[in-house]
Coordinates of N, CA, C and O in Angstrom, one line a residue:
X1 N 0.8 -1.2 0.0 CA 0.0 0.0 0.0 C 0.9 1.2 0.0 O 1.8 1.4 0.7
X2 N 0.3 2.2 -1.1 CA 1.3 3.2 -1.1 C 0.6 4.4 0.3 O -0.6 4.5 0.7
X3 N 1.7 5.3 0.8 CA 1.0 5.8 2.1 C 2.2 7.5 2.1 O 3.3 7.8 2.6
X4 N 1.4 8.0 1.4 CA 2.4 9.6 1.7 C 2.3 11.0 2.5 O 2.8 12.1 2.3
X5 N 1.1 10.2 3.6 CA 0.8 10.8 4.3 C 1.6 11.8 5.6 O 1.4 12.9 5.9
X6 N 2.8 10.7 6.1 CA 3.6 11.2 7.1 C 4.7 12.2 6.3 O 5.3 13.2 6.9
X7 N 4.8 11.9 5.1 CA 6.1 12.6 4.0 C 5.0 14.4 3.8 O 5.5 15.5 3.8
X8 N 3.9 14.2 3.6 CA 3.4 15.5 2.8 C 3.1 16.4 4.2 O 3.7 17.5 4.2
X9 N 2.3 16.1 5.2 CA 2.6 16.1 6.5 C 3.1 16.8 7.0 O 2.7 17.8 7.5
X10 N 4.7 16.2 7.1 CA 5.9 16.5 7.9 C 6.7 18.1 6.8 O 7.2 19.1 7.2
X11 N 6.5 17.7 5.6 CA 7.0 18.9 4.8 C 5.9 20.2 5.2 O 6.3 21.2 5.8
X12 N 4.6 20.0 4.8 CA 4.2 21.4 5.0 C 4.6 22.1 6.7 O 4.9 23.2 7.1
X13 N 4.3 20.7 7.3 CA 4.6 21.4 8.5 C 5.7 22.5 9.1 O 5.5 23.5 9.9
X14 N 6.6 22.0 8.6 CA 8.1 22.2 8.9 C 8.2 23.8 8.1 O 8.9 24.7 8.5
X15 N 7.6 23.8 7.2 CA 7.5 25.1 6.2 C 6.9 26.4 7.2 O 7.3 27.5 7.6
X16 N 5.9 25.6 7.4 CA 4.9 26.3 9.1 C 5.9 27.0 10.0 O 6.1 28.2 10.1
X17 N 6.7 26.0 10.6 CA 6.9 26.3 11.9 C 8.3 27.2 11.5 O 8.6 28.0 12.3
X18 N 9.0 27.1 10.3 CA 10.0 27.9 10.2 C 9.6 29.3 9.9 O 10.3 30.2 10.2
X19 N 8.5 29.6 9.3 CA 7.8 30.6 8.9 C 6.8 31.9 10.0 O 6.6 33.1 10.1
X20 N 6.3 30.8 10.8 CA 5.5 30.6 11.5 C 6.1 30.3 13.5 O 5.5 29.5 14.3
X21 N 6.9 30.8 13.6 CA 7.2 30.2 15.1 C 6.1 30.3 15.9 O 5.4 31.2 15.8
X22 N 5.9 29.3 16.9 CA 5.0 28.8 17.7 C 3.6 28.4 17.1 O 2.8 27.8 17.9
X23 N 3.0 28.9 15.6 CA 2.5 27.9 14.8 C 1.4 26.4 15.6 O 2.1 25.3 15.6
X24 N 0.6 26.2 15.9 CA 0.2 25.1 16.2 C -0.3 24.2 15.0 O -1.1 24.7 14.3
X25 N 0.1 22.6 14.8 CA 0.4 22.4 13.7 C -0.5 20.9 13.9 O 0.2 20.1 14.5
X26 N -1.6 20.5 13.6 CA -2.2 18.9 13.7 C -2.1 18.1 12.7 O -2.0 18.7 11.6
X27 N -2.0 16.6 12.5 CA -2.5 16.0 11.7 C -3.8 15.3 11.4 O -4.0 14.3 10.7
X28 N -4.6 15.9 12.0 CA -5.7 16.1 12.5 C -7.2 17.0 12.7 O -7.2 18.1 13.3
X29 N -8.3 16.4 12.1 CA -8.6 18.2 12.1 C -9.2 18.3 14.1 O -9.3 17.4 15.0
X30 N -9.5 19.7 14.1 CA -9.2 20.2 15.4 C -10.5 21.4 15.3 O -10.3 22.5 14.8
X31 N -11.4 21.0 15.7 CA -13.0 22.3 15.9 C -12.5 23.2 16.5 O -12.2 24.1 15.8
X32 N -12.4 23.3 17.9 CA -11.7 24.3 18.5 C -10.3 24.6 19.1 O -10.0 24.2 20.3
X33 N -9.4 25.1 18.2 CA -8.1 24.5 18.4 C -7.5 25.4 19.5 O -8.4 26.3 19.6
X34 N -6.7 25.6 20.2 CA -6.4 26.0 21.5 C -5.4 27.1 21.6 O -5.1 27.8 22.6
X35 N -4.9 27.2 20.4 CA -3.6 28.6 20.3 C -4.3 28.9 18.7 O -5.2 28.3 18.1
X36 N -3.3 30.4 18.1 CA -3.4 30.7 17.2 C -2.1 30.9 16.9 O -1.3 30.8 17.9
X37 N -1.5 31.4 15.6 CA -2.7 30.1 14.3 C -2.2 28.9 14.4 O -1.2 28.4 15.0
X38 N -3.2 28.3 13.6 CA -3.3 26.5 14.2 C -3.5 26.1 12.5 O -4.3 26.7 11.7
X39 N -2.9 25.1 12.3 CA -3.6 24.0 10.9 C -3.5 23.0 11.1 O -2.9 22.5 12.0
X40 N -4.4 22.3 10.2 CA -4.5 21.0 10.4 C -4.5 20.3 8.9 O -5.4 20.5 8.0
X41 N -3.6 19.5 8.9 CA -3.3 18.4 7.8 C -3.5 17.4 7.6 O -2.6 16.7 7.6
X42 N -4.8 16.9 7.3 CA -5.4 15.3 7.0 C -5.6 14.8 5.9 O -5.9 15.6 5.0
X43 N -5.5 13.5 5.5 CA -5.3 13.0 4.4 C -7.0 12.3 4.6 O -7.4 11.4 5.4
X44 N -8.0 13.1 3.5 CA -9.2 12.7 3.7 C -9.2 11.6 2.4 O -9.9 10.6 2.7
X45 N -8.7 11.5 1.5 CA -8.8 10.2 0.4 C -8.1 9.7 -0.3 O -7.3 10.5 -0.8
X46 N -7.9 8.6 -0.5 CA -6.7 7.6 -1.0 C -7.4 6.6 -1.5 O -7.9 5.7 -0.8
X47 N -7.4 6.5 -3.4 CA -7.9 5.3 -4.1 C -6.7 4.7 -4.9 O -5.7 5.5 -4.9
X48 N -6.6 3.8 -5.5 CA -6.0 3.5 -6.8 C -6.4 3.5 -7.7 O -7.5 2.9 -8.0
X49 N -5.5 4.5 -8.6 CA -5.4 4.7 -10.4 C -5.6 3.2 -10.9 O -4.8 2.3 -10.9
X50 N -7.2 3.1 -11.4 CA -7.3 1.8 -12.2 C -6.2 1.8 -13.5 O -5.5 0.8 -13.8
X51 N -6.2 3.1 -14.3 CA -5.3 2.9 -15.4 C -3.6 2.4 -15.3 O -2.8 1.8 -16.1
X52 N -3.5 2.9 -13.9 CA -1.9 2.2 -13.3 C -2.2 1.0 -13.1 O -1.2 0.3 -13.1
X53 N -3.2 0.4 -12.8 CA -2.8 -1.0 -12.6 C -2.3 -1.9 -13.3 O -2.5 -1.6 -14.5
X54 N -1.7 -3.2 -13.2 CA -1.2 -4.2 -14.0 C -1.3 -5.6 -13.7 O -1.4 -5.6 -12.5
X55 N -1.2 -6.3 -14.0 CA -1.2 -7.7 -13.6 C -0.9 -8.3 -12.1 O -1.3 -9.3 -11.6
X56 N -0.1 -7.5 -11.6 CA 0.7 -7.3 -10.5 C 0.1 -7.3 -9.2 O 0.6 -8.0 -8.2
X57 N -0.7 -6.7 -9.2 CA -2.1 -6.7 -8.5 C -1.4 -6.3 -6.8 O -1.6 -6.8 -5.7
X58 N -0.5 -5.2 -7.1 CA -0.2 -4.0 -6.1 C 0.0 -2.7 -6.6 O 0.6 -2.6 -7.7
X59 N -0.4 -1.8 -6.1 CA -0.1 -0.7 -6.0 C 0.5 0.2 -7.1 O 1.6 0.6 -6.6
X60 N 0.5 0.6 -8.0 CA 1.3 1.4 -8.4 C 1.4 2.7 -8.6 O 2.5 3.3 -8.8
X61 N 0.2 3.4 -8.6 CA -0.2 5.0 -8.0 C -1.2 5.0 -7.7 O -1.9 4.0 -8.2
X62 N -1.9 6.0 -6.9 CA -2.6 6.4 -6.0 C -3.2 7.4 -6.1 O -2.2 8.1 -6.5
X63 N -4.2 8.3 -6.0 CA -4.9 9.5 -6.3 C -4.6 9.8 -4.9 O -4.5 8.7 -4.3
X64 N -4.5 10.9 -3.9 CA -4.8 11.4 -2.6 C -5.3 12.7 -2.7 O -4.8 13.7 -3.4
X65 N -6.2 12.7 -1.9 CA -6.6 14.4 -1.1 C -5.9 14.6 0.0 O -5.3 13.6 0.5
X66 N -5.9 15.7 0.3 CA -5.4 16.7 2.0 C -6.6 17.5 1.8 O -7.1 18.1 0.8
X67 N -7.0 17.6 3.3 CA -7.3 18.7 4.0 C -6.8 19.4 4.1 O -5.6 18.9 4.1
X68 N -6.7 20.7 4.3 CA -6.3 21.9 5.4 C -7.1 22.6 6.2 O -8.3 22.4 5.8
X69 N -7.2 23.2 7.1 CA -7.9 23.8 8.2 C -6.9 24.6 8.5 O -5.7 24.2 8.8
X70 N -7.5 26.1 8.5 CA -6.3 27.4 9.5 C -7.1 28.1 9.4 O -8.0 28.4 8.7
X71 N -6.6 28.6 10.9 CA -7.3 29.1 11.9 C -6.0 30.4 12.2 O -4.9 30.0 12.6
X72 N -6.1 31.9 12.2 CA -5.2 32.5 11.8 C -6.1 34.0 12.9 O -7.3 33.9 13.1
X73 N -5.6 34.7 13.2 CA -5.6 36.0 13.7 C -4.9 37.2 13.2 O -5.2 38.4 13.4
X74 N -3.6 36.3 12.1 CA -3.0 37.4 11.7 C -3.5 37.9 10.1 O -4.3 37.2 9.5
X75 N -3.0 39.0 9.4 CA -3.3 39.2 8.3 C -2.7 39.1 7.1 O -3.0 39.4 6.0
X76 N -0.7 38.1 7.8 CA -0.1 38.2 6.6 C -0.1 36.3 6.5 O -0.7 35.6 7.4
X77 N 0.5 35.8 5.5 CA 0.7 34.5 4.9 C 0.1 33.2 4.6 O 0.5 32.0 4.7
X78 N -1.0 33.9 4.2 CA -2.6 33.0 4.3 C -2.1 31.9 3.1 O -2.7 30.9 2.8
X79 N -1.1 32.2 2.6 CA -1.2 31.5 0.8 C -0.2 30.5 1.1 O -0.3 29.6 0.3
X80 N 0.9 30.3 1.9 CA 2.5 29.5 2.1 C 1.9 28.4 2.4 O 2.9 27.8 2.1
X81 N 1.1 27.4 2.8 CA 0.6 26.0 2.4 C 0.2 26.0 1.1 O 0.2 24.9 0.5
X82 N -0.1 26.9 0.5 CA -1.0 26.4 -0.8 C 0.5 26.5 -2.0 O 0.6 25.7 -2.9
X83 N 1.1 27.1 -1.8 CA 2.7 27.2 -2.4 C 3.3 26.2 -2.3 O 3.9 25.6 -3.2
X84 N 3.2 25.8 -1.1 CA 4.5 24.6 -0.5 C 3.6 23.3 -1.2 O 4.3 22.5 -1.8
X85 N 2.5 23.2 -1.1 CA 1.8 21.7 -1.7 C 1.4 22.3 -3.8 O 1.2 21.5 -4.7
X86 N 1.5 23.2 -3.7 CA 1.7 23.5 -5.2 C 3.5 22.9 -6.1 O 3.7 22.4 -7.2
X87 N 4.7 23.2 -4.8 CA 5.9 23.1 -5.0 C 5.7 21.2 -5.4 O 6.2 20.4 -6.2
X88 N 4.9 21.2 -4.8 CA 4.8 19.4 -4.6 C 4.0 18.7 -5.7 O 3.5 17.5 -5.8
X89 N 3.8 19.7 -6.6 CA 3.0 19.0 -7.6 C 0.8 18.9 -7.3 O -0.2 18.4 -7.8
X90 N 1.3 19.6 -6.3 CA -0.4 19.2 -5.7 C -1.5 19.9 -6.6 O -1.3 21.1 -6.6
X91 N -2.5 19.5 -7.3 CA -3.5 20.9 -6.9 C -4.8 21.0 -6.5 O -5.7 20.1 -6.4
X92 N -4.9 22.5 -6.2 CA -6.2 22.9 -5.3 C -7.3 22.7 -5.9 O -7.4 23.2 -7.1
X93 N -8.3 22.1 -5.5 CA -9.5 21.6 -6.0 C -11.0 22.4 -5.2 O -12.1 22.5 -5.6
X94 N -10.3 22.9 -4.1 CA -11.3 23.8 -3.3 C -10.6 25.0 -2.4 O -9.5 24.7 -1.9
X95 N -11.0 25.9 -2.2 CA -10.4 27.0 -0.9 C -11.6 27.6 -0.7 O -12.0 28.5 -1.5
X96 N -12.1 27.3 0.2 CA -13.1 28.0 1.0 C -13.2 29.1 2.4 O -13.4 28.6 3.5
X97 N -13.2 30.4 2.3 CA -13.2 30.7 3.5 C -14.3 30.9 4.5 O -15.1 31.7 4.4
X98 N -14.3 29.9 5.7 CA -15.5 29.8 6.7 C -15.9 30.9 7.5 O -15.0 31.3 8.2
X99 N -17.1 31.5 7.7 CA -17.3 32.5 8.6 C -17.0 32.1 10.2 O -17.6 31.1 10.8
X100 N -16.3 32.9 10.7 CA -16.6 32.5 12.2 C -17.3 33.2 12.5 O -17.0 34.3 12.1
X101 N -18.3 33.0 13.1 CA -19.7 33.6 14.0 C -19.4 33.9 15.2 O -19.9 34.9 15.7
X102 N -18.3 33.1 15.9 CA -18.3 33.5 17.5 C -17.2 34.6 17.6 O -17.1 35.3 18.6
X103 N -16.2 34.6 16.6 CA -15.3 35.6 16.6 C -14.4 35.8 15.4 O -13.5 35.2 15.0
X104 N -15.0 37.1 14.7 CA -14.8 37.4 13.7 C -13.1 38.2 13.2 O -12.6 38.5 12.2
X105 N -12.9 38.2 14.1 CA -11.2 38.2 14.4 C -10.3 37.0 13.9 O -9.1 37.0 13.7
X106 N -11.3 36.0 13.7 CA -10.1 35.2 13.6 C -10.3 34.4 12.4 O -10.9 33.4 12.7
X107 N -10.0 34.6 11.3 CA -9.7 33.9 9.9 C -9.5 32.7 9.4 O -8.4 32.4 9.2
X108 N -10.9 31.7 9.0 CA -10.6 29.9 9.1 C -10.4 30.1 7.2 O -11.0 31.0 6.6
X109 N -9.8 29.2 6.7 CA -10.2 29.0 5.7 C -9.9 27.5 5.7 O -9.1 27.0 6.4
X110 N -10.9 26.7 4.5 CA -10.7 25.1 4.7 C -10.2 25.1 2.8 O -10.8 25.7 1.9
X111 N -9.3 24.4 2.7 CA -8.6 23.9 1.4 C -8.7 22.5 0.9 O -8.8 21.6 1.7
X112 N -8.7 22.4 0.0 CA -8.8 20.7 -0.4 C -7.8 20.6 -1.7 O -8.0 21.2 -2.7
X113 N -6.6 19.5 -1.3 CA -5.7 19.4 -2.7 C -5.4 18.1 -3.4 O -5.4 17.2 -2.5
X114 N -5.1 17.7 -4.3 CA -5.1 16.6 -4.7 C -3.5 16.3 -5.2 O -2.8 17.3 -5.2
X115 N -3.2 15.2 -5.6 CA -2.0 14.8 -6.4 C -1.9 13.1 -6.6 O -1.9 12.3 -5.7
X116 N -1.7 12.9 -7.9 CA -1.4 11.6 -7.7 C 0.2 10.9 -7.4 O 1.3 11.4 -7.8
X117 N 0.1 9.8 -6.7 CA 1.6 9.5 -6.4 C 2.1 8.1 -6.4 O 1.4 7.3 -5.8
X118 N 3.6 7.6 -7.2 CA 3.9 6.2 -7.0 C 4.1 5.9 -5.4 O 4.0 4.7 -5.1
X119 N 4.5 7.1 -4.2 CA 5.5 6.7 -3.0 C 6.4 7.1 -3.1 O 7.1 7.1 -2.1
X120 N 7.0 7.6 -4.3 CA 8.2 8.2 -4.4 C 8.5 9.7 -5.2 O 9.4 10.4 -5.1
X121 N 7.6 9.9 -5.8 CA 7.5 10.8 -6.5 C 5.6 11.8 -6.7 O 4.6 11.0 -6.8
X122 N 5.4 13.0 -6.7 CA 4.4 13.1 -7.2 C 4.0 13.6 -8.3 O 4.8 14.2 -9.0
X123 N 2.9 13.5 -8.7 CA 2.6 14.1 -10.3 C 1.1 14.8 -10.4 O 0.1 14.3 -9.9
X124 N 1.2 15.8 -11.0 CA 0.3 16.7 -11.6 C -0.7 16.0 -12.8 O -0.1 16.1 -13.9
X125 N -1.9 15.5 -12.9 CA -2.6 15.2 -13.8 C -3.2 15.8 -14.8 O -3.9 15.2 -15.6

């Protein structure tokens, strides 16, 4: 089973926290997250590319989504996840920004990206 979850993950994160000090960073989504700003990185779908398949009857690429969730106070670098998973071949399929009702100060937007991948490499369709 191919699995590029902990790899896509651990990159955006790291982009976060160098960018971003103190950053609160999930892999996980998170309703009311406890510091600001906070994201959250989950891998909501993973099928196999019927056209990749072969005789072989494992794996050979994989279609995946990510979530994103951020949750932000501030007004600058709303876009450096969507760069860093663009760097990666990813693309964006949705960007939604959610109203917060209970406090309008604070900036959610929810993202959705795709890319297909062998486990070692990704690719743009």
């Amino acid at each position: 089973m191919i699995d590029c979850e902990n790899e896509v993950y651990t990159r955006v994160a790291q982009v976060l926290r160098e960018k971003f000090p103190g950053i609160d960073v999930a892999s996980e989504y998170v309703q009311s997250p406890s510091s600001f700003p906070h994201a959250s990185i989950t891998q909501s779908d993973s099928y196999t590319l019927n056209e990749r398949q072969d005789t072989s009857m494992k794996e050979n690429m994989i279609e995946v989504m990510f979530e994103i969730n951020v949750y932000s106070n501030r007004t600058e670098g709303k876009k450096v996840i969507n760069d860093e998973l663009y760097s990666m071949n990813f693309r964006r399929t949705a960007m939604t920004p959610v109203p917060n009702m209970e406090d309008a100060t604070i900036y959610r937007i929810t993202a959705r990206y795709r890319v297909a991948t062998d486990g070692k490499h990704f690719y743009r369709r």
